[in-house]
């Protein structure tokens, strides 16, 4: 029975590790949260199953593991490490995002800018915790609350932290309904939370077509590092809004984004091999990520209150929290928090404005880091 | 016959059959165990369900809010949502990307474009 | 705390916030300007439209021709197209690939196969 | 007219070979069988046309042939040689397979295991016919009656035999309705073929969700070589069953699997260049493949009879033949054979259990060979 | 504020160029023509936006530009440079093209052959203008009026001219309704334009299935250089016509072709970096392209008139213009021109025959050039 | 004009036109021949068909069996299938992957989930 014995050696028997067992358990928790709690299932289920795939104990050299060049997982993982899965996901997101709410009330864009403060303060915090500069930038972007942006920036600046950063980003995005409400309540008075905002006016088709073109040139002209993300986001949006390329937009927002989501989730999950993932750095990243989300939420809310000091038409500061992006969960959270005080107050329409602006904002922030750090090295 | 089978390969032939058998038998066994557990869970749940005779909500809260909001904008006054019937499949309800699309759309003010995101 | 922040990195922290703010503020400003221009255009167009009360054609010319052609072949005589109602979405009208498919199909002589290209 | 003459030299005039003509004819036969006889058309039509593409006589050096690095066909063929087309097809198959029949009656899984004996006996037979060890393993897997598994294992162990193995595997899968019935009848009595089985009970959603997770960990833990196949199969199935990722499952079982099926079929067909394909080895492989199918069918049927010696609820031994996989054709064959004796006997529901178990079984067998031979090589 | 200043240096501030500004403007014109004028929007909108993406001024070394190995755009652009995007587009076109009109009246195929004279005369013209032989061949193919063919041939023979050739090809295809009518009128009498053609007879399913197989073997046997294009075109058509692979054909003509169209358009546009595109060569190519279209149109019309000298059933020479391909716009133009004289004359059905034959014709022409020039070097 | 055309290239120009013409003419010729053959086949088939006036089965045997099976399970007794009308397109019938899905599903015992695989 030597044959059987040798055979068992290459599997769990010969490579057992408690780290892998822990990661298998975490994978199951991710799947459970996705299915039973309905937290971002399109992300948590693939990532969770990917964790299982990446943490089956096995001998290396079998051309199976995601870090073994030539294996199927390694090949599919290249879309992550080379950064084009995130770009294609942004293409699909652009083709499904309606910027009308934002275009109708442009001043709300500033809330989406304010919330990105979380990114840069976490960057500083990461430096304080001893991370290298590039790593700190990649960790900071967790505060952007945008999975594809975080993965893209990590792939360019800190590939060795990609798994930890992606897992942290998606975890906190899934936990938005838990994290944000207490912070919002802490920073606002009941009177503020009761503010009703005027229903905004419709936006003409012409503006919706011009917007992606102009916004792309502005963003990319100033922060060219954002081209690989915003180029695709605004391209997808133009396909959607042009009215003559609906066929392409439909494919971009259905089979194309679905395919990439499946592969991205699976590969990101599979990259969390215990020996690479269960490290002190991952713990620090998790802590910094949580901090990042809180700071971003607070920054958005506080900035809304500041804006109210200078304008006549008051903004309900709750919607500042939607500036973190995490589309559309964080806009839902705003609606929920507002409705607790006044069930007839429909904030979600207004919250979509900072919400989508936050996506642009974090892509610009990623562009800033890329311009700074890729050039140097 | 030009070839021959080394001892190792002969062992592999039998071991292979055995291993495939063992793995599938293990799966069969584990499924049986889980099924027995599941039967108990289901029985327990059935009991619990029997108590809760309340008709379940057929639509989630966010959607209800959105419909109310849309109606509020359209009617411009006070009103009450009496009954909601779902026209699309309930499956779409849970997918964030499409939900995002839907939410954003509904947050927008171009109802005639809703078709786009279907 | 093991790490420390160099002066450059501290500057980057604040500059980063500023740049993101500046870019988004610029977008907000440009949108406002474009919106104002658009309002004027729309007002001008509304005036122009008010004059042109003619009911617009609901179907493009090529399609009309094709329908006439098909009818000519089928009826084998002279006839007049009185009214055309579109059954498919008008969106497909403009996409060359699918239009190609449709045109070719309609140019073909196997009407029962039309389903294939939808 | 030198120009015209030179031109003709690079085409059929200058490179005519009877081998290519024969392969063109075989390609036409494949297409004919697919279209007119409706034998597995989704596989035979692409493979058949691929044979035409790969056997047009031409001078090498034009950057066109599938074996010329840089050509379009070479690039698309990489999905086959690197093994990720089969994995993606398994993702789609997982997203369209319902394991309910199997979960409802777990003991039928053993029939799916028994039929894999064909794989290992063919492996031994190939060694006897003088094939090298790795080649013999790849040939043996034809008995698994599962195209993607056969292609995947060949790509890893015997790339030079890939075309012959894939063609043999798909040919016999298409011929299942011809091969299996006589064997079944030979090995069973009329009384056995008349056995009626109880309609099985429905399976709860919870079990259908837990199954792909548990089954993956068990299979991959013991036979990690199967990860590249079963990881994708069970991932696809989880996407289908979770109820919250229907969107991803739908894309996996429609545009994703269709696209890969088109490319895989075309490339496998195009790889059967006459000079590589028309060899004695191919003839041996064809013979071994036929043997393999027969042994697998017999093993399934006989094992069902053995099980009947020990259990009270008798199994109709016909459904043992469905254990070879070749989903769903071989389950159909079982129904057909059973209905000849008793038209009111609905075996197909029961036959689906060993049928899908057979897919798992042959992937595990592939894992066994990979563990054994990749490590050494 | 050194940080901000350094940051601005990598963007538009430090890399401003009037060339890029001009290209941004051209990109906007393309988008405008696509959306407002409805000229081939599925091509002009992606190419136009791609021009924006490729002409944002930025410092090199940021791993963003389409010519920087490793960037997202570079990776996606490989489908263009390696030539497999055009092949996949041909697969989709094959799956949506109905060759019935052509099969019903085979002699009209010759019109599709005649119009390819434009290709070879432009090839000669390009040599006269001083282009190298390979470059001249790639420029000549613009006269084929078929985007994927032009891109494929350029990628193989003249990669440095790919952007200019693709832009010229698509521009003139969009301008077909402007270019063709005057030429047609110049070369035909009113009496000729009034010729009515008999409605053609339906074609049996059997013939529609046999056609792609036979046509592929004939074309590829004589001009093997066309395999990478015609292999995919006829394969797609077989999937469509076989009746048993509708599922694959549907994916090929929807999500697959859409995805590739998006990426091809974006990348071709992004490859028109001002420093590479705004050159005298591009101006010459634009001029030669226009010439090419005119010659092709004229050749088709004149050949129809020549055919009328020898046959009894007269051909309306207008439909000769459809031989350039530019499917289906140029067939529409024929209908339009004919209807001006006689609104009850339905030429479009007849014009589809040379129209689709022209696609095959230009692919064969590409095959001729490939056979000639790739072999040599 | 800076460039010039070598003799070889001039030859290629004319040869190219000729080759394209020859290939397409060959295709045209072969199609004509095949069409003539096909006409004879069709005539022969039409004769044969005229004899076989039997109404063809509108549903394949496997499907009939499955419907019977499902009914048997549901009704739990003996019964006869009198008439079957197809609700889905008959095209799907022949595709193994989807047929697989359908078969497996129908072999399953969760009829309410059938929607998933459409
Ligand atoms: Na953000
Ligand atoms: Na099997
Ligand atoms: Na052409």
PDB file of C-alpha atoms in Angstrom, chain A residues 211-227 230-231 233-234 357 360-361 363-364 367-368 371, chain C residues 19-20 23-24 26-27, chain E residues 7 11-12 56:
ATOM      1  CA  UNK A 211     -20.899  64.258 -18.812  1.00  0.00           C
ATOM      2  CA  UNK A 212     -18.772  61.105 -19.226  1.00  0.00           C
ATOM      3  CA  UNK A 213     -16.701  62.785 -21.941  1.00  0.00           C
ATOM      4  CA  UNK A 214     -16.038  65.992 -20.042  1.00  0.00           C
ATOM      5  CA  UNK A 215     -15.561  64.305 -16.699  1.00  0.00           C
ATOM      6  CA  UNK A 216     -13.079  61.863 -18.186  1.00  0.00           C
ATOM      7  CA  UNK A 217     -10.974  64.584 -19.771  1.00  0.00           C
ATOM      8  CA  UNK A 218     -10.962  66.627 -16.552  1.00  0.00           C
ATOM      9  CA  UNK A 219     -10.119  63.752 -14.226  1.00  0.00           C
ATOM     10  CA  UNK A 220      -7.565  62.119 -16.494  1.00  0.00           C
ATOM     11  CA  UNK A 221      -5.971  65.406 -17.498  1.00  0.00           C
ATOM     12  CA  UNK A 222      -5.257  66.269 -13.863  1.00  0.00           C
ATOM     13  CA  UNK A 223      -4.718  62.782 -12.457  1.00  0.00           C
ATOM     14  CA  UNK A 224      -3.617  60.591 -15.382  1.00  0.00           C
ATOM     15  CA  UNK A 225      -3.004  57.704 -12.992  1.00  0.00           C
ATOM     16  CA  UNK A 226      -6.778  57.249 -12.918  1.00  0.00           C
ATOM     17  CA  UNK A 227      -7.058  56.485 -16.647  1.00  0.00           C
ATOM     18  CA  UNK A 230     -11.995  56.109 -15.003  1.00  0.00           C
ATOM     19  CA  UNK A 231     -11.364  55.571 -18.713  1.00  0.00           C
ATOM     20  CA  UNK A 233     -15.977  53.732 -16.086  1.00  0.00           C
ATOM     21  CA  UNK A 234     -16.823  56.705 -18.270  1.00  0.00           C
ATOM     22  CA  UNK A 357     -19.327  60.813  -6.841  1.00  0.00           C
ATOM     23  CA  UNK A 360     -15.011  58.880  -9.023  1.00  0.00           C
ATOM     24  CA  UNK A 361     -13.344  60.372  -5.967  1.00  0.00           C
ATOM     25  CA  UNK A 363     -10.458  56.513  -8.454  1.00  0.00           C
ATOM     26  CA  UNK A 364      -8.911  59.981  -8.521  1.00  0.00           C
ATOM     27  CA  UNK A 367      -4.571  58.117  -9.564  1.00  0.00           C
ATOM     28  CA  UNK A 368      -2.786  60.455  -7.164  1.00  0.00           C
ATOM     29  CA  UNK A 371       1.299  59.208 -10.214  1.00  0.00           C
TER      30      UNK A 371
ATOM     31  CA  UNK C  19      -6.378  67.294  -5.295  1.00  0.00           C
ATOM     32  CA  UNK C  20      -9.372  64.977  -5.010  1.00  0.00           C
ATOM     33  CA  UNK C  23     -10.946  67.647  -9.314  1.00  0.00           C
ATOM     34  CA  UNK C  24     -14.448  66.914  -8.078  1.00  0.00           C
ATOM     35  CA  UNK C  26     -14.018  71.350 -10.987  1.00  0.00           C
ATOM     36  CA  UNK C  27     -16.371  68.695 -12.332  1.00  0.00           C
TER      37      UNK C  27
ATOM     38  CA  UNK E   7       1.992  65.850  -9.292  1.00  0.00           C
ATOM     39  CA  UNK E  11      -0.259  65.188 -16.186  1.00  0.00           C
ATOM     40  CA  UNK E  12      -1.412  67.698 -18.728  1.00  0.00           C
ATOM     41  CA  UNK E  56      -4.537  62.376 -22.488  1.00  0.00           C
TER      42      UNK E  56
END
